XYZ file of C-alpha atoms in Angstrom:
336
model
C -7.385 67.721 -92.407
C -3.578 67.197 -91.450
C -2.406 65.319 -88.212
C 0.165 66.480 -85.843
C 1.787 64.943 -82.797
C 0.451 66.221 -79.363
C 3.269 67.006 -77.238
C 5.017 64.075 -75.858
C 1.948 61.944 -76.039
C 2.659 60.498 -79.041
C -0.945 60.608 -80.183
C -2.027 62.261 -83.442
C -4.740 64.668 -83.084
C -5.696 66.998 -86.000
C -4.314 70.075 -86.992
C -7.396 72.365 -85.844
C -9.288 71.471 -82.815
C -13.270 72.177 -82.652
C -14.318 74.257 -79.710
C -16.775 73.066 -77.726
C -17.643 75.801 -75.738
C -21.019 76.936 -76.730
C -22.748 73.909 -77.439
C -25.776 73.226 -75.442
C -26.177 77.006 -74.216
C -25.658 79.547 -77.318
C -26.008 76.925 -79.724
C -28.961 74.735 -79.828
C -28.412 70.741 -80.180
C -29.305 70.508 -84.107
C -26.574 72.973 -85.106
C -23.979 71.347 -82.168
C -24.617 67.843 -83.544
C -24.022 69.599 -87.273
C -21.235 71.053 -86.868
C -19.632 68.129 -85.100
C -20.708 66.073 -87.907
C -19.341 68.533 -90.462
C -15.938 68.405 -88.474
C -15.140 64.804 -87.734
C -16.683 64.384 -91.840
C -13.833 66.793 -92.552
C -11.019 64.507 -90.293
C -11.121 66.289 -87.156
C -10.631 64.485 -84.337
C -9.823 67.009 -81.277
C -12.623 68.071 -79.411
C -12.549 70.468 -76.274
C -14.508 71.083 -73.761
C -14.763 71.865 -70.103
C -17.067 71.701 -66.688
C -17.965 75.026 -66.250
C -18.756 75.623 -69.919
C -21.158 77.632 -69.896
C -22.814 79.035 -66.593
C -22.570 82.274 -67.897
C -24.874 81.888 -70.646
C -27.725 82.885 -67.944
C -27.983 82.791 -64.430
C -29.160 79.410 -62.718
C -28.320 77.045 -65.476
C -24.693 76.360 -63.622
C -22.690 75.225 -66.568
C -21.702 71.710 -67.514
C -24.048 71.525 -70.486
C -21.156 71.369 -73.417
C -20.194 68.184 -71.518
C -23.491 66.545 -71.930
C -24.296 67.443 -75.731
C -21.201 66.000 -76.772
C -21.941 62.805 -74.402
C -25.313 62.590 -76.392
C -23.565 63.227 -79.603
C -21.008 60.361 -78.959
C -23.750 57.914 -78.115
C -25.796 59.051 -81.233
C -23.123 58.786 -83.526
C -20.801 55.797 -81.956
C -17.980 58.011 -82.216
C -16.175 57.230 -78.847
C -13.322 55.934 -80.084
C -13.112 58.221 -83.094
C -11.856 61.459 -81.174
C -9.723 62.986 -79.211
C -11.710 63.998 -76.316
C -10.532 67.044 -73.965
C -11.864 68.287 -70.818
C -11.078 70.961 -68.179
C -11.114 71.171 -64.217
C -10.701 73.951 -61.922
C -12.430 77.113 -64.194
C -15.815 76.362 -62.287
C -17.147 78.735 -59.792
C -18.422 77.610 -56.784
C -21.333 79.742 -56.585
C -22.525 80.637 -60.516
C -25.267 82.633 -59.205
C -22.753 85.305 -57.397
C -21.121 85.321 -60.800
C -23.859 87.909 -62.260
C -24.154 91.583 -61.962
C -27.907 93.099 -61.093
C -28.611 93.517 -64.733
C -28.127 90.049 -65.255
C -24.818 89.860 -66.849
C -21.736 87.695 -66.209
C -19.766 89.436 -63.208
C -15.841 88.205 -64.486
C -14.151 89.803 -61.185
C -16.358 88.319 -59.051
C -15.846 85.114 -61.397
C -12.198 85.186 -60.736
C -12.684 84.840 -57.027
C -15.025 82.136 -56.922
C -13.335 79.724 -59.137
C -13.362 76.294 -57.267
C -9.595 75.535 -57.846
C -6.804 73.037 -58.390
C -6.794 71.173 -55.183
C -6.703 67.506 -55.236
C -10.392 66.598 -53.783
C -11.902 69.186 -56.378
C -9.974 68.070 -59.596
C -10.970 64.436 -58.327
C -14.539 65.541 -57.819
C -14.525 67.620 -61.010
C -13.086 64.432 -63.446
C -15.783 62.104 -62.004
C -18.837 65.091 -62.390
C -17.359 65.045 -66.281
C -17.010 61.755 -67.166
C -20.922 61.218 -65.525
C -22.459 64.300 -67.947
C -20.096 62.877 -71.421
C -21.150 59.212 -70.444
C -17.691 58.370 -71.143
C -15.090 55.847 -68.992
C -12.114 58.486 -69.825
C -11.307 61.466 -71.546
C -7.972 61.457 -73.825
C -6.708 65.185 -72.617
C -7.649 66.567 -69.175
C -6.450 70.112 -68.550
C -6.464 72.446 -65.215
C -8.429 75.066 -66.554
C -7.173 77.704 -64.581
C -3.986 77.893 -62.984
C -4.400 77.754 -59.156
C -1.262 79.216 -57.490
C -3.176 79.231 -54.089
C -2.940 75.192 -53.815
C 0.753 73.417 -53.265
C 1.783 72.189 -56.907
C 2.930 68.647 -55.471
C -1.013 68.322 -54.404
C -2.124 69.323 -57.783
C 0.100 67.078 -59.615
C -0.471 64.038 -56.899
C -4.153 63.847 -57.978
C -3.876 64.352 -61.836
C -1.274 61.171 -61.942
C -3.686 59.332 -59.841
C -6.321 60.788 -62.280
C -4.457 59.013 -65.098
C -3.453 55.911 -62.853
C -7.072 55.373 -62.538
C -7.516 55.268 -66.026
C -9.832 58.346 -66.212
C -7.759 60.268 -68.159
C -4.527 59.597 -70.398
C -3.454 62.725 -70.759
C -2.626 66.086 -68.813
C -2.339 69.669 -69.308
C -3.016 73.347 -68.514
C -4.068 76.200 -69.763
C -3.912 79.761 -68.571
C -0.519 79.794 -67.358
C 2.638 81.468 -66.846
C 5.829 80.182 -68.307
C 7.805 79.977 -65.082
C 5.072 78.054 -63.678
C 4.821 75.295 -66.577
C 8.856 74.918 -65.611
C 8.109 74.286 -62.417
C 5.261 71.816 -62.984
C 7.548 70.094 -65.524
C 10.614 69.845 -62.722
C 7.952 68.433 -60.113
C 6.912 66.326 -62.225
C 10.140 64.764 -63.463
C 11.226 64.609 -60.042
C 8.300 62.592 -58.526
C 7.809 60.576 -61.629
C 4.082 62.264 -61.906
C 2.630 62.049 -65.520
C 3.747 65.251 -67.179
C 1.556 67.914 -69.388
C 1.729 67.146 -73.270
C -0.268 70.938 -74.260
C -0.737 73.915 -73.032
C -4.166 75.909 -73.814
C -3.557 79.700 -74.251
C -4.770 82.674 -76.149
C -2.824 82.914 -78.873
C -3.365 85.011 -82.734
C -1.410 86.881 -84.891
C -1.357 90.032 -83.077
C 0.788 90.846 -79.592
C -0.952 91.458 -76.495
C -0.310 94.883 -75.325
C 2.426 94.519 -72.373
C 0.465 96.963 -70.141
C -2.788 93.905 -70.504
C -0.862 91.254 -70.095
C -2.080 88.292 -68.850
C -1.663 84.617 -67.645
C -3.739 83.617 -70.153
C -2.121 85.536 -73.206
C 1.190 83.642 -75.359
C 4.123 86.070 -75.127
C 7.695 85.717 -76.749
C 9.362 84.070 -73.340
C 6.516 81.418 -73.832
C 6.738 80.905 -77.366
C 10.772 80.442 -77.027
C 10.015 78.392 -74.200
C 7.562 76.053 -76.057
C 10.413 76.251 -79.263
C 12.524 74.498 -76.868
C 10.041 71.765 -75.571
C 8.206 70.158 -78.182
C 6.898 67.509 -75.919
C 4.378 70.431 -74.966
C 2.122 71.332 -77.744
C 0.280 74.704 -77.913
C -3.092 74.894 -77.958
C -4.278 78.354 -79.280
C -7.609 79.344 -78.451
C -9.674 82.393 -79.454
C -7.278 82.655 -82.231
C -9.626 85.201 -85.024
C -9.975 87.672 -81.755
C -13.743 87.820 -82.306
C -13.637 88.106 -86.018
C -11.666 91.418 -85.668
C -9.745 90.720 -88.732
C -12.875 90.805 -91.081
C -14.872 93.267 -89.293
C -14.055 96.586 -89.114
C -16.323 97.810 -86.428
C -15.240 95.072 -83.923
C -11.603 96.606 -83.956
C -13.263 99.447 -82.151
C -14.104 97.254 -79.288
C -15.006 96.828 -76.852
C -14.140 93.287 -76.496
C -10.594 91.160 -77.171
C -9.183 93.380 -79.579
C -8.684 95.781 -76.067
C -5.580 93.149 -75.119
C -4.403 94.182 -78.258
C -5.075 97.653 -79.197
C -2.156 100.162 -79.821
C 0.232 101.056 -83.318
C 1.544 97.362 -83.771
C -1.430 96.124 -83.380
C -2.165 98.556 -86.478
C 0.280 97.860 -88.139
C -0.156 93.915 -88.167
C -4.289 94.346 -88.567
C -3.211 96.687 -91.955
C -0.676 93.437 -93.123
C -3.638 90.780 -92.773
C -5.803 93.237 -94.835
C -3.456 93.229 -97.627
C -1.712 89.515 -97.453
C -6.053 88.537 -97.643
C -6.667 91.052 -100.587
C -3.782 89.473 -102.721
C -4.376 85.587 -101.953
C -7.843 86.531 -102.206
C -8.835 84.728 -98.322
C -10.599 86.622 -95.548
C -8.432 87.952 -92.987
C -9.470 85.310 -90.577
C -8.409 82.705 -92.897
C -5.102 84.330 -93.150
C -4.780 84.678 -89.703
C -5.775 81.129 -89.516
C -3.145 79.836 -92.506
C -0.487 81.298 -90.470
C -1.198 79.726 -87.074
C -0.468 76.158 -89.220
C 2.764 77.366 -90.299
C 4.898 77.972 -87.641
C 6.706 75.455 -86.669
C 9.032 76.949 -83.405
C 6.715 76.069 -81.877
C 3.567 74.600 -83.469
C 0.177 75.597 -83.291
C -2.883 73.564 -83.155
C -6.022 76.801 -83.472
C -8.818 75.837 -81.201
C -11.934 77.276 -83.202
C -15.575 77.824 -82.166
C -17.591 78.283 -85.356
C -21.268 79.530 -84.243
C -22.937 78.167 -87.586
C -21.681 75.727 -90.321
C -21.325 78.804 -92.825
C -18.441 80.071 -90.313
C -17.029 76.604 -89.944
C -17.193 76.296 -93.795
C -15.410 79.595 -94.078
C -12.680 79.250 -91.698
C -11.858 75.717 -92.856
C -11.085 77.096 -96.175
C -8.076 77.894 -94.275
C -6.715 74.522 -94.683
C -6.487 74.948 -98.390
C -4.667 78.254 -98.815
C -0.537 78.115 -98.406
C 1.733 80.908 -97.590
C 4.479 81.757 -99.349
C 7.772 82.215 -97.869
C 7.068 85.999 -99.263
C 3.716 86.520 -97.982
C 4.726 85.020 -94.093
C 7.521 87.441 -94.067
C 5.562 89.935 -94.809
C 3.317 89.192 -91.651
C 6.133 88.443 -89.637
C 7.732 91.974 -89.910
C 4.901 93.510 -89.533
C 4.808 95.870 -86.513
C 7.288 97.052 -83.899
């Protein structure tokens, strides 16, 4: 496992970060602590979490419970000071059990107007309520979650630098956000002197989002030119194998993420992984995968969330295969 440079924090984080997401809910504490294991064995280092992860696993467990496996793997293990711990604020809802439709599933509309927010008495509530379940004094990397454009910016950015004054967090940055909005949080911040975001979390892969879907949370070409041009913001690319659409053929039927997607580029660029796989002899999620790690305008660090070790296994195989100039041109150009 490579290191890169996170934004302009001058720490070194590794190249893939391990997802965090369904520890404790989905996946049972043996497997969690295994796969952690298996990653930090491997040199990983970047580990990423959030509050609300994962109150939608069932109705009346309220989320939080990612945060406090990995606080009972890093007392287990010792590890503290071995990673590069990442949290998120303002993606929890305020009432989880509103959240769920009457057949018990997870309502995302109602979701979206629950969440509890950016505003500077939540985030300061929400870093405290995180630190308690990881039984940790700070986390390295603490993002808002979702991007709250219903509190004022200055009172947002106020209580993260007084979140990193206090020593509860070193780092800042954000995640499901438009580009003109990162300018603006990078002008107020400049201007007031308030610590400044070093990544930006998005969903990010090898095929475009279809412009009729688009969404905060999706990379498009204004933000990857824009994150070309700033390299003290690294991006953060999470669900980056789209669900395992690129090695199962069903799941490009949907539904699911392959619906942001769907449409003839998306075609034509699922039809250039197939073949780029069958000549390097890779799955199409390692190819995918391959080519996150090699662009460089701007880098990508994938954010993966491996259900078993056999997945993590296979996926970091991807570490090991190279693309040839050839072979990324060939995914580059493929499509509209």
């Amino acid at each position: 496992m490579q290191t890169m440079t996170l934004g302009g924090s001058g720490e070194q984080v590794s190249q893939v970060a391990l997802g965090c997401m369904q520890m404790g809910t989905r996946q049972d504490e043996a497997t969690s602590f295994a796969l952690l294991d298996r990653y930090t064995e491997r040199g990983g280092n970047f580990l990423d979490t959030a509050n609300c992860y994962m109150w939608w696993h069932r109705r009346g467990i309220g989320g939080g419970q990612s945060e406090e496996l990995l606080g009972r793997w890093l007392v287990r293990r010792g590890r503290r000071d071995d990673v590069f711990l990442a949290t998120k604020g303002s993606g929890m809802v305020t009432d989880p059990s509103a959240a769920f439709t009457e057949d018990e599933e997870p309502d995302w509309n109602a979701a979206g107007r629950l969440f509890e927010g950016a505003g500077g008495e939540t985030l300061h509530r929400a870093i405290d309520g995180s630190l308690q379940r990881l039984g940790t004094d700070y986390v390295d990397l603490y993002y808002v979650h979702v991007d709250d454009r219903t509190t004022p910016l200055e009172e947002t950015l106020e209580a993260l630098d007084d979140i990193v004054r206090a020593g509860k967090a070193r780092f800042i940055g954000w995640s499901n956000v438009r580009t003109w909005r990162l300018e603006r949080i990078r002008q107020l911040c400049d201007r007031h002197g308030w610590q400044s975001p070093v990544a930006v979390q998005q969903r990010h892969t090898y095929l475009r989002p279809r412009i009729e879907r688009d969404q905060a949370s999706n990379v498009d070409g204004e933000q990857l030119d824009y994150l070309a041009e700033h390299d003290d913001l690294t991006l953060v690319a999470y669900s980056p194998i789209v669900q395992g659409v690129y090695d199962v053929a069903d799941k490009r039927e949907g539904p699911g993420l392959i619906d942001l997607y769907r449409g003839p580029d998306t075609d034509a660029r699922l039809a250039a992984v197939d073949r780029v796989a069958s000549k390097v002899g890779a799955t199409g999620s390692q190819v995918v995968l391959a080519w996150l790690l090699a662009q460089r305008d701007p880098r990508v660090i994938p954010l993966i969330g491996p259900r078993t070790l056999e997945q993590f296994d296979e996926l970091m195989a991807a570490l090991d295969l190279r693309l040839e100039g050839p072979v990324l041109a060939e995914l580059d150009t493929a499509g509209a």
